[in-house]
mmCIF file of C-alpha atoms in Angstrom:
data_model
loop_
_atom_site.group_PDB
_atom_site.id
_atom_site.type_symbol
_atom_site.label_atom_id
_atom_site.label_comp_id
_atom_site.label_asym_id
_atom_site.label_seq_id
_atom_site.Cartn_x
_atom_site.Cartn_y
_atom_site.Cartn_z
ATOM 1 C CA MET A 458 21.475 11.546 8.445
ATOM 2 C CA VAL A 459 25.312 11.795 6.906
ATOM 3 C CA GLY A 460 26.383 14.738 8.546
ATOM 4 C CA ASN A 461 29.110 16.284 6.667
ATOM 5 C CA TYR A 462 28.926 14.027 3.730
ATOM 6 C CA SER A 463 25.659 15.796 2.969
ATOM 7 C CA LEU A 464 27.857 19.153 1.573
ATOM 8 C CA LEU A 465 29.159 15.944 -1.052
ATOM 9 C CA VAL A 466 25.929 14.958 -1.837
ATOM 10 C CA TRP A 467 25.028 18.210 -2.954
ATOM 11 C CA ILE A 468 27.690 18.947 -4.579
ATOM 12 C CA SER A 469 27.411 16.025 -6.805
ATOM 13 C CA ILE A 470 23.806 15.924 -7.003
ATOM 14 C CA LEU A 471 23.412 19.444 -8.436
ATOM 15 C CA ILE A 472 26.236 19.220 -10.687
ATOM 16 C CA LEU A 473 24.447 16.710 -12.372
ATOM 17 C CA GLY A 474 21.100 17.844 -12.152
ATOM 18 C CA PHE A 475 22.371 20.969 -14.049
ATOM 19 C CA SER A 476 23.555 18.651 -16.804
ATOM 20 C CA PHE A 477 19.873 17.012 -16.193
ATOM 21 C CA ALA A 478 17.842 20.133 -16.578
ATOM 22 C CA LEU A 479 19.415 20.967 -19.359
ATOM 23 C CA ILE A 480 18.751 18.353 -20.995
ATOM 24 C CA PHE A 481 15.677 17.465 -20.544
ATOM 25 C CA GLY A 482 15.031 21.480 -22.040
ATOM 26 C CA LYS A 483 16.047 20.590 -25.236
ATOM 27 C CA LEU A 484 14.273 17.741 -25.292
ATOM 28 C CA ALA A 485 11.677 19.925 -24.511
ATOM 29 C CA ILE A 486 12.141 22.215 -26.965
ATOM 30 C CA LEU A 487 13.048 19.825 -29.992
ATOM 31 C CA PHE A 488 9.372 17.609 -29.403
ATOM 32 C CA PRO A 489 6.551 20.308 -28.239
ATOM 33 C CA GLY A 490 3.258 18.688 -26.568
ATOM 34 C CA GLU A 491 1.335 17.974 -24.175
ATOM 35 C CA ALA A 492 2.767 14.351 -23.938
ATOM 36 C CA GLY A 493 6.094 16.332 -23.066
ATOM 37 C CA VAL A 494 9.576 14.575 -22.725
ATOM 38 C CA SER A 495 7.209 11.265 -24.116
ATOM 39 C CA LEU A 496 7.018 12.340 -27.487
ATOM 40 C CA ALA A 497 11.122 12.887 -27.773
ATOM 41 C CA THR A 498 11.117 8.689 -26.259
ATOM 42 C CA LYS A 499 8.492 8.002 -28.407
ATOM 43 C CA GLU A 500 10.173 9.064 -31.972
ATOM 44 C CA ALA A 501 13.590 7.179 -30.498
ATOM 45 C CA MET A 502 12.493 4.135 -29.681
ATOM 46 C CA GLY A 503 8.840 3.375 -30.592
ATOM 47 C CA GLU A 504 5.560 4.272 -28.867
ATOM 48 C CA LYS A 505 5.474 1.069 -26.258
ATOM 49 C CA TYR A 506 8.576 3.049 -24.867
ATOM 50 C CA GLN A 507 6.578 6.186 -24.720
ATOM 51 C CA ASN A 508 3.894 4.902 -22.463
ATOM 52 C CA LEU A 509 6.562 3.086 -20.324
ATOM 53 C CA THR A 510 8.365 6.263 -19.573
ATOM 54 C CA ALA A 511 4.955 8.067 -19.118
ATOM 55 C CA PHE A 512 3.532 5.200 -16.371
ATOM 56 C CA TYR A 513 6.688 5.831 -14.240
ATOM 57 C CA LEU A 514 6.398 8.844 -14.164
ATOM 58 C CA ILE A 515 2.629 8.730 -13.719
ATOM 59 C CA LEU A 516 3.451 6.405 -10.642
ATOM 60 C CA ALA A 517 6.048 8.890 -9.341
ATOM 61 C CA VAL A 518 3.208 11.392 -9.527
ATOM 62 C CA PHE A 519 0.807 8.760 -6.950
ATOM 63 C CA PHE A 520 3.418 9.654 -4.539
ATOM 64 C CA GLY A 521 4.844 12.217 -4.947
ATOM 65 C CA PRO A 522 2.078 15.189 -4.728
ATOM 66 C CA VAL A 523 0.978 13.790 -1.628
ATOM 67 C CA ALA A 524 4.236 14.026 -0.150
ATOM 68 C CA VAL A 525 4.441 17.836 -0.964
ATOM 69 C CA LEU A 526 0.972 17.812 0.793
ATOM 70 C CA LEU A 527 2.602 16.590 4.012
ATOM 71 C CA ILE A 528 5.149 19.140 3.712
ATOM 72 C CA ALA A 529 2.981 21.735 3.149
ATOM 73 C CA GLY A 530 0.359 20.442 5.787
ATOM 74 C CA ASP A 531 3.565 20.063 8.450
ATOM 75 C CA PHE A 532 4.507 24.357 8.011
ATOM 76 C CA ILE A 533 0.658 24.627 8.788
ATOM 77 C CA GLN A 534 -0.067 22.660 11.323
ATOM 78 C CA SER A 535 1.618 24.714 13.801
ATOM 79 C CA TYR A 536 -1.834 27.508 13.559
ATOM 80 C CA PHE A 537 -3.854 23.862 13.522
ATOM 81 C CA PRO A 538 -2.672 22.055 16.371
ATOM 82 C CA TYR A 539 -5.592 20.239 17.012
ATOM 83 C CA ILE A 540 -6.120 18.888 13.137
ATOM 84 C CA ASN A 541 -4.722 16.059 12.321
ATOM 85 C CA LEU A 542 -1.712 16.648 9.462
ATOM 86 C CA VAL A 543 -3.618 14.172 6.849
ATOM 87 C CA PHE A 544 -6.367 16.110 7.215
ATOM 88 C CA LEU A 545 -5.044 19.171 6.966
ATOM 89 C CA ALA A 546 -2.727 17.501 4.088
ATOM 90 C CA LEU A 547 -6.859 16.627 1.834
ATOM 91 C CA GLY A 548 -7.690 20.298 3.066
ATOM 92 C CA ILE A 549 -4.895 21.795 0.701
ATOM 93 C CA TYR A 550 -5.590 19.381 -2.110
ATOM 94 C CA VAL A 551 -8.895 20.686 -2.694
ATOM 95 C CA LEU A 552 -7.818 23.936 -2.940
ATOM 96 C CA THR A 553 -5.373 22.806 -5.239
ATOM 97 C CA TYR A 554 -7.960 20.970 -6.944
ATOM 98 C CA ALA A 555 -10.323 24.064 -7.733
ATOM 99 C CA LEU A 556 -7.170 25.895 -9.116
ATOM 100 C CA LEU A 557 -6.750 22.972 -11.551
ATOM 101 C CA LEU A 558 -10.426 23.575 -12.989
ATOM 102 C CA VAL A 559 -10.023 26.929 -13.734
ATOM 103 C CA LYS A 560 -7.174 28.415 -15.750
ATOM 104 C CA ILE A 561 -6.068 31.367 -13.675
ATOM 105 C CA ASP A 562 -3.614 33.350 -16.112
ATOM 106 C CA PHE A 563 -1.873 35.275 -13.161
ATOM 107 C CA LEU A 564 -1.412 31.523 -11.729
ATOM 108 C CA GLY A 565 2.521 31.943 -13.823
ATOM 109 C CA LYS A 566 3.232 35.823 -12.292
ATOM 110 C CA LEU A 567 2.164 34.700 -9.391
ATOM 111 C CA MET A 568 4.984 31.555 -8.769
ATOM 112 C CA LEU A 569 7.112 33.869 -10.178
ATOM 113 C CA VAL A 570 7.020 36.565 -7.480
ATOM 114 C CA VAL A 571 6.922 34.022 -5.173
ATOM 115 C CA SER A 572 9.947 31.958 -5.674
ATOM 116 C CA SER A 573 11.647 35.129 -6.334
ATOM 117 C CA THR A 574 11.071 36.229 -2.982
ATOM 118 C CA VAL A 575 11.810 32.854 -1.593
ATOM 119 C CA ALA A 576 15.132 32.385 -3.859
ATOM 120 C CA VAL A 577 16.054 36.321 -2.449
ATOM 121 C CA ILE A 578 15.431 35.310 1.504
ATOM 122 C CA PHE A 579 17.034 31.926 1.992
ATOM 123 C CA LEU A 580 19.936 33.372 -0.576
ATOM 124 C CA VAL A 581 20.467 36.261 2.229
ATOM 125 C CA SER A 582 19.509 34.452 5.536
ATOM 126 C CA SER A 583 22.323 31.768 4.443
ATOM 127 C CA ILE A 584 24.525 34.478 3.463
ATOM 128 C CA ASN A 585 23.649 35.699 7.484
ATOM 129 C CA ILE A 586 24.444 33.283 8.644
ATOM 130 C CA LEU A 587 27.366 31.796 6.900
ATOM 131 C CA LEU A 588 29.618 35.494 8.088
ATOM 132 C CA GLN A 589 28.386 35.178 11.265
ATOM 133 C CA THR A 590 30.176 31.877 11.646
ATOM 134 C CA LYS A 591 33.378 31.698 13.547
ATOM 135 C CA SER A 592 34.505 28.121 12.380
ATOM 136 C CA PHE A 593 34.481 25.784 9.749
ATOM 137 C CA ILE A 594 35.076 22.730 11.029
ATOM 138 C CA PHE A 595 34.750 19.839 8.263
ATOM 139 C CA GLU A 596 34.484 16.606 10.238
ATOM 140 C CA LEU A 597 33.070 13.580 8.736
ATOM 141 C CA PRO A 598 31.119 10.681 10.199
ATOM 142 C CA TYR A 599 32.249 7.372 9.507
ATOM 143 C CA LEU A 600 31.327 6.058 6.021
ATOM 144 C CA ASP A 601 28.113 4.405 6.182
ATOM 145 C CA ILE A 602 27.611 3.036 2.179
ATOM 146 C CA ASP A 603 24.083 2.449 2.541
ATOM 147 C CA LYS A 604 23.124 6.226 4.314
ATOM 148 C CA ILE A 605 24.954 7.771 1.891
ATOM 149 C CA GLY A 606 23.059 6.022 -0.838
ATOM 150 C CA TYR A 607 19.853 6.344 0.709
ATOM 151 C CA SER A 608 20.622 9.953 1.193
ATOM 152 C CA PHE A 609 21.181 10.387 -2.663
ATOM 153 C CA LEU A 610 17.578 8.539 -3.711
ATOM 154 C CA LEU A 611 15.991 11.460 -0.894
ATOM 155 C CA ILE A 612 18.032 14.312 -2.524
ATOM 156 C CA PHE A 613 17.200 13.863 -6.406
ATOM 157 C CA TRP A 614 13.760 14.968 -5.040
ATOM 158 C CA SER A 615 15.813 18.415 -5.049
ATOM 159 C CA ILE A 616 16.197 17.838 -9.358
ATOM 160 C CA VAL A 617 12.715 16.489 -10.067
ATOM 161 C CA GLY A 618 10.223 18.716 -11.768
ATOM 162 C CA TRP A 619 12.983 19.164 -15.554
ATOM 163 C CA GLU A 620 10.591 16.148 -16.616
ATOM 164 C CA VAL A 621 7.352 17.636 -16.634
ATOM 165 C CA ILE A 622 8.426 21.281 -18.065
ATOM 166 C CA GLY A 623 7.840 19.569 -21.749
ATOM 167 C CA ASN A 624 3.955 19.131 -20.766
ATOM 168 C CA TYR A 625 3.553 22.494 -20.183
ATOM 169 C CA SER A 626 5.517 23.385 -23.820
ATOM 170 C CA ASN A 627 2.831 24.217 -26.515
ATOM 171 C CA ASP A 628 1.776 26.959 -23.750
ATOM 172 C CA VAL A 629 5.749 28.989 -24.548
ATOM 173 C CA LYS A 630 4.793 31.251 -27.632
ATOM 174 C CA ASP A 631 9.131 31.672 -28.172
ATOM 175 C CA THR A 632 11.526 27.847 -27.820
ATOM 176 C CA SER A 633 14.305 31.264 -26.648
ATOM 177 C CA THR A 634 12.094 31.752 -23.378
ATOM 178 C CA LEU A 635 11.909 27.853 -22.522
ATOM 179 C CA LYS A 636 15.668 27.619 -22.930
ATOM 180 C CA LYS A 637 16.611 30.964 -21.054
ATOM 181 C CA ALA A 638 13.965 30.027 -18.240
ATOM 182 C CA VAL A 639 15.363 26.719 -18.271
ATOM 183 C CA LEU A 640 19.652 28.201 -17.886
ATOM 184 C CA PHE A 641 18.711 30.365 -15.480
ATOM 185 C CA SER A 642 16.342 28.493 -12.315
ATOM 186 C CA ALA A 643 18.689 25.478 -12.613
ATOM 187 C CA ILE A 644 21.918 28.369 -12.241
ATOM 188 C CA SER A 645 19.667 30.296 -9.508
ATOM 189 C CA VAL A 646 18.534 26.160 -7.570
ATOM 190 C CA SER A 647 22.045 25.506 -7.169
ATOM 191 C CA SER A 648 23.186 27.921 -6.107
ATOM 192 C CA ILE A 649 20.628 28.433 -3.388
ATOM 193 C CA TYR A 650 20.771 24.689 -2.541
ATOM 194 C CA PHE A 651 24.287 24.840 -2.125
ATOM 195 C CA LEU A 652 24.400 27.988 0.441
ATOM 196 C CA ILE A 653 21.550 26.604 1.866
ATOM 197 C CA ALA A 654 23.198 23.577 2.300
ATOM 198 C CA LEU A 655 26.957 25.172 3.430
ATOM 199 C CA ALA A 656 24.289 27.116 6.347
ATOM 200 C CA VAL A 657 22.883 24.102 8.154
ATOM 201 C CA CYS A 658 25.962 21.763 8.094
ATOM 202 C CA PHE A 659 28.067 25.046 9.373
ATOM 203 C CA GLY A 660 25.836 27.404 10.671
ATOM 204 C CA GLU A 661 25.584 28.008 14.654
ATOM 205 C CA PHE A 662 22.425 27.487 16.127
ATOM 206 C CA PRO A 663 21.014 28.004 19.496
ATOM 207 C CA LEU A 664 19.476 24.197 19.622
ATOM 208 C CA LYS A 665 21.524 22.932 16.895
ATOM 209 C CA GLY A 666 22.576 19.100 18.794
ATOM 210 C CA VAL A 667 19.260 19.478 21.189
ATOM 211 C CA GLU A 668 16.208 19.498 18.459
ATOM 212 C CA PRO A 669 16.350 18.241 15.159
ATOM 213 C CA PHE A 670 17.023 21.230 12.539
ATOM 214 C CA LYS A 671 14.001 23.414 11.418
ATOM 215 C CA LEU A 672 13.854 25.163 8.467
ATOM 216 C CA VAL A 673 12.720 29.049 10.487
ATOM 217 C CA TRP A 674 16.566 28.873 12.469
ATOM 218 C CA LEU A 675 17.743 29.915 8.655
ATOM 219 C CA VAL A 676 15.660 33.213 8.677
ATOM 220 C CA GLU A 677 14.981 33.654 12.344
ATOM 221 C CA PRO A 678 18.193 36.572 12.757
ATOM 222 C CA LEU A 679 17.200 39.106 9.764
ATOM 223 C CA PHE A 680 13.205 38.152 10.226
ATOM 224 C CA GLY A 681 12.997 37.231 13.708
ATOM 225 C CA THR A 682 9.381 37.370 15.516
ATOM 226 C CA TYR A 683 7.797 37.108 11.667
ATOM 227 C CA SER A 684 10.177 33.888 10.501
ATOM 228 C CA ASN A 685 7.025 31.593 11.200
ATOM 229 C CA ILE A 686 4.396 33.438 9.258
ATOM 230 C CA LEU A 687 6.543 34.119 6.661
ATOM 231 C CA LEU A 688 8.126 30.708 5.858
ATOM 232 C CA VAL A 689 4.395 29.397 6.644
ATOM 233 C CA SER A 690 2.822 31.672 3.961
ATOM 234 C CA ILE A 691 5.239 30.956 1.668
ATOM 235 C CA SER A 692 6.548 27.480 1.790
ATOM 236 C CA LEU A 693 2.141 26.692 1.519
ATOM 237 C CA ILE A 694 2.111 29.173 -1.818
ATOM 238 C CA LEU A 695 4.853 27.149 -3.141
ATOM 239 C CA CYS A 696 3.955 23.554 -1.995
ATOM 240 C CA ILE A 697 0.144 23.985 -4.189
ATOM 241 C CA GLY A 698 2.186 25.518 -6.963
ATOM 242 C CA THR A 699 4.370 22.765 -7.060
ATOM 243 C CA LEU A 700 0.930 20.520 -7.284
ATOM 244 C CA ILE A 701 -0.768 21.962 -9.534
ATOM 245 C CA LEU A 702 2.902 22.179 -12.100
ATOM 246 C CA PHE A 703 2.726 18.086 -11.463
ATOM 247 C CA VAL A 704 -0.560 17.343 -11.171
ATOM 248 C CA GLY A 705 -1.581 19.439 -13.468
ATOM 249 C CA GLY A 706 1.725 18.183 -15.915
ATOM 250 C CA VAL A 707 0.867 14.518 -16.206
ATOM 251 C CA ALA A 708 -2.967 14.911 -16.324
ATOM 252 C CA ARG A 709 -2.392 16.900 -19.321
ATOM 253 C CA LEU A 710 0.126 13.482 -20.662
ATOM 254 C CA ILE A 711 -2.910 10.842 -19.379
ATOM 255 C CA ALA A 712 -5.463 13.111 -20.755
ATOM 256 C CA ALA A 713 -3.110 12.833 -24.058
ATOM 257 C CA LEU A 714 -2.238 9.309 -23.894
ATOM 258 C CA SER A 715 -5.735 8.088 -23.740
ATOM 259 C CA SER A 716 -6.896 9.975 -26.099
ATOM 260 C CA LYS A 717 -4.980 8.277 -28.322
ATOM 261 C CA LYS A 718 -6.659 4.809 -26.717
ATOM 262 C CA SER A 719 -3.204 4.081 -25.105
ATOM 263 C CA HIS A 720 -3.741 -0.251 -23.774
ATOM 264 C CA PHE A 721 -3.087 0.725 -20.530
ATOM 265 C CA LEU A 722 -5.192 4.094 -19.935
ATOM 266 C CA LEU A 723 -9.124 4.352 -19.575
ATOM 267 C CA LYS A 724 -10.889 6.334 -22.577
ATOM 268 C CA LYS A 725 -12.487 8.176 -19.934
ATOM 269 C CA THR A 726 -9.625 9.834 -18.556
ATOM 270 C CA ALA A 727 -9.093 11.875 -22.295
ATOM 271 C CA LYS A 728 -12.415 14.104 -21.148
ATOM 272 C CA HIS A 729 -11.485 18.071 -21.096
ATOM 273 C CA LEU A 730 -13.702 20.406 -19.573
ATOM 274 C CA LYS A 731 -14.758 23.198 -22.018
ATOM 275 C CA ASN A 732 -11.962 25.030 -21.007
ATOM 276 C CA GLY A 733 -9.908 22.911 -21.793
ATOM 277 C CA THR A 734 -8.781 20.661 -18.035
ATOM 278 C CA PRO A 735 -8.306 17.099 -18.238
ATOM 279 C CA ILE A 736 -11.336 16.353 -15.583
ATOM 280 C CA GLY A 737 -11.117 13.162 -16.166
ATOM 281 C CA ALA A 738 -6.938 12.491 -15.859
ATOM 282 C CA LEU A 739 -7.630 15.163 -12.796
ATOM 283 C CA ASN A 740 -10.159 12.521 -10.866
ATOM 284 C CA ALA A 741 -8.483 9.601 -11.565
ATOM 285 C CA LEU A 742 -5.152 11.108 -9.911
ATOM 286 C CA SER A 743 -7.364 12.648 -6.994
ATOM 287 C CA PHE A 744 -8.655 9.244 -6.512
ATOM 288 C CA ILE A 745 -5.271 7.994 -5.762
ATOM 289 C CA TYR A 746 -4.076 10.722 -4.073
ATOM 290 C CA MET A 747 -7.535 10.036 -1.763
ATOM 291 C CA ILE A 748 -6.534 6.521 -1.332
ATOM 292 C CA THR A 749 -2.536 7.425 -0.234
ATOM 293 C CA LEU A 750 -3.451 9.995 1.988
ATOM 294 C CA TYR A 751 -6.049 7.196 4.333
ATOM 295 C CA LEU A 752 -2.552 4.683 4.101
ATOM 296 C CA VAL A 753 -0.306 7.710 5.556
ATOM 297 C CA TYR A 754 -3.011 8.438 8.186
ATOM 298 C CA GLU A 755 -3.471 4.599 9.096
ATOM 299 C CA LYS A 756 1.122 4.725 9.119
ATOM 300 C CA THR A 757 1.246 2.136 6.868
ATOM 301 C CA LEU A 758 3.741 4.588 4.582
ATOM 302 C CA THR A 759 5.257 7.788 5.872
ATOM 303 C CA LEU A 760 6.942 11.446 4.542
ATOM 304 C CA ASP A 761 10.182 9.315 4.215
ATOM 305 C CA ASN A 762 8.608 6.838 2.091
ATOM 306 C CA LEU A 763 6.446 8.899 -0.672
ATOM 307 C CA VAL A 764 9.870 10.560 -1.313
ATOM 308 C CA ALA A 765 11.987 8.034 -1.618
ATOM 309 C CA PHE A 766 8.901 5.781 -3.674
ATOM 310 C CA ALA A 767 8.437 8.841 -5.614
ATOM 311 C CA ASP A 768 12.119 9.150 -6.537
ATOM 312 C CA GLY A 769 12.553 5.959 -7.902
ATOM 313 C CA PHE A 770 10.157 6.309 -10.266
ATOM 314 C CA PHE A 771 11.224 9.589 -11.157
ATOM 315 C CA ILE A 772 14.810 8.254 -12.034
ATOM 316 C CA ALA A 773 13.734 5.237 -13.797
ATOM 317 C CA ASN A 774 11.141 7.497 -15.865
ATOM 318 C CA ALA A 775 14.633 10.128 -15.892
ATOM 319 C CA LEU A 776 16.546 6.933 -17.481
ATOM 320 C CA ILE A 777 14.382 6.543 -20.496
ATOM 321 C CA GLY A 778 14.613 10.306 -21.236
ATOM 322 C CA LEU A 779 18.597 10.358 -20.711
ATOM 323 C CA ILE A 780 18.458 7.133 -23.153
ATOM 324 C CA THR A 781 16.532 9.163 -25.580
ATOM 325 C CA ALA A 782 18.567 12.031 -25.329
ATOM 326 C CA ILE A 783 21.492 9.683 -26.515
ATOM 327 C CA ILE A 784 19.596 8.476 -28.819
ATOM 328 C CA LEU A 785 18.516 11.451 -30.641
ATOM 329 C CA PHE A 786 21.082 14.199 -29.147
ATOM 330 C CA GLU A 787 25.052 14.585 -31.612
ATOM 331 C CA ASN A 788 28.057 14.283 -30.079
ATOM 332 C CA GLY A 789 28.590 17.185 -27.916
ATOM 333 C CA PHE A 790 28.240 18.235 -23.915
ATOM 334 C CA LEU A 791 24.938 17.343 -23.204
ATOM 335 C CA LYS A 792 25.066 13.614 -25.590
ATOM 336 C CA TYR A 793 28.444 12.796 -23.229
ATOM 337 C CA SER A 794 26.636 14.395 -20.242
ATOM 338 C CA ALA A 795 23.667 12.410 -20.782
ATOM 339 C CA TYR A 796 25.735 8.826 -20.605
ATOM 340 C CA THR A 797 26.823 10.081 -17.362
ATOM 341 C CA LEU A 798 24.056 11.036 -15.437
ATOM 342 C CA ALA A 799 22.689 7.919 -16.772
ATOM 343 C CA LEU A 800 25.409 5.421 -15.377
ATOM 344 C CA PHE A 801 24.660 8.058 -12.036
ATOM 345 C CA PHE A 802 20.636 7.468 -11.331
ATOM 346 C CA MET A 803 20.963 3.833 -12.702
ATOM 347 C CA ILE A 804 23.253 3.968 -9.469
ATOM 348 C CA ILE A 805 20.970 5.712 -7.046
ATOM 349 C CA LEU A 806 17.793 4.228 -8.467
ATOM 350 C CA LEU A 807 19.785 0.416 -6.449
ATOM 351 C CA PHE A 808 19.261 2.286 -3.097
ATOM 352 C CA SER A 809 15.439 2.436 -4.086
ATOM 353 C CA ASN A 810 12.901 0.459 -1.869
ATOM 354 C CA ILE A 811 12.958 -3.382 -2.552
ATOM 355 C CA TYR A 812 9.107 -3.217 -3.754
ATOM 356 C CA ILE A 813 9.534 -0.143 -6.186
ATOM 357 C CA LEU A 814 12.911 -2.014 -8.069
ATOM 358 C CA LEU A 815 10.312 -5.029 -8.782
ATOM 359 C CA SER A 816 7.656 -3.132 -9.890
ATOM 360 C CA ILE A 817 10.367 -0.786 -12.448
ATOM 361 C CA LEU A 818 11.370 -4.076 -13.656
ATOM 362 C CA THR A 819 8.876 -5.965 -14.318
ATOM 363 C CA LEU A 820 6.894 -2.947 -16.678
ATOM 364 C CA PHE A 821 10.262 -2.821 -17.912
ATOM 365 C CA MET A 822 10.368 -6.343 -18.858
ATOM 366 C CA PHE A 823 7.318 -6.143 -19.552
ATOM 367 C CA THR A 824 7.298 -3.676 -22.442
ATOM 368 C CA TYR A 825 10.555 -5.524 -23.568
ATOM 369 C CA ASN A 826 8.497 -7.766 -24.360
ATOM 370 C CA LYS A 827 5.501 -6.378 -25.852
ATOM 371 C CA LYS A 828 5.812 -6.191 -29.719
ATOM 372 C CA ASP A 829 5.939 -3.011 -30.886
ATOM 373 C CA ILE A 830 2.828 -1.192 -31.989
ATOM 374 C CA MET A 831 4.669 1.362 -34.365
#
C-alpha cells in the first residue's frame, strides 16, 4: 500500500512496540489476576475506567479473532478449493472452541516449539533472500498521508497481544519468568518482523510486480516444493494458538468482571465449568463470532475492515493502559515511554473508521459522566 515507506512504518512501530511490551509486562507483574491489566486501571483510575478498558478489549476481540480465522482459512484453502473461506474459518473455530474447553498442559510447550520454529524459518529465509539480492534501491513513492496513517493502523496488529498477558499472570509462578519472557519475546519479534520487511521490499522474487506478494515466496528458495505445506501447517497451528490466547484471555476477563456483577455484563457470563473454563463468556463470544462470520459471508465486512476495527478498539484499550502506567509508574524510562506511546497511538487512532471512533468516544463520554462506583 505504501511501498518502501513501509520500512519506516515498521521501524517506528517496532521501536514503540518494544516499549509497549515492557510497560504492559510490568503492569501484569504488579497487578496479577484474571482481569489482567484492568486491575491496574482500577487501582489508578477507578472501577468505571476498569470497565471501560475491559469493554474496549472485549469489542476488539469481537473482530480480531474472526480476522485470524480468515487468515488461517486462507492458508488452507488451496487444499479445499471448493469450500467457501467462511466455512473453513468456521471449522477452524469449532476446533479452537473444543481446545478451549479442555485444559491442555502441553499447549504452552507446543506453541513455544511451533513459534520458535516459525521464528527460525523466517529469520533464516529472510537473511537468505537479502544475501541473494543484488541491488538495494530505496525509492520512496509519492507521500499519501492518509495511506501512511492507515498503514500504521493496520500494522498495529503486529504488536497486539501484550494487553492480554496479564490475564494469564496467575498461571505464572515466578514473576521473573514473565519479565524475562516479555523482554526476550519483544526482541525476537521486532528483529524478525524487520528482517521480513526488508526481504519483502528488496527481495528479487520471480513474480514480483506481476502478482500480489505471497508469504510463501520467502521460504521457497530454501524449502522448495515443501514450502507451501510447511507454511500452511505452522500458520494454522499459530493461528489457533493466537485464538486460544485472545479468546481464552478475554473470556477470563468477562467472567472475572461478571462475577462482580458488573453493570454491562450478564451474570450468566460468569459461569465456569468444573475445570475452570469460563463457559458462559466463551459461549457469548462464540455467538458474536457467528454473526461476524455471517457478515463476512455476505461481504458486508472484509479482512481489512476486521483488522482496522479490531485495532481501533485495541488502541483505545492500550491508551487507557498507558494512562494507567503514567499514573502508577515513577519517573523513568517506562513512564516517559508511556507518554510518547499515548501521543503516537492517539494520532494512529485518528485514521480509524469513523464509526469505530464514534463508538470509542461515546463509550468514553458515558464512562466519564458516570458516577464512580468505588
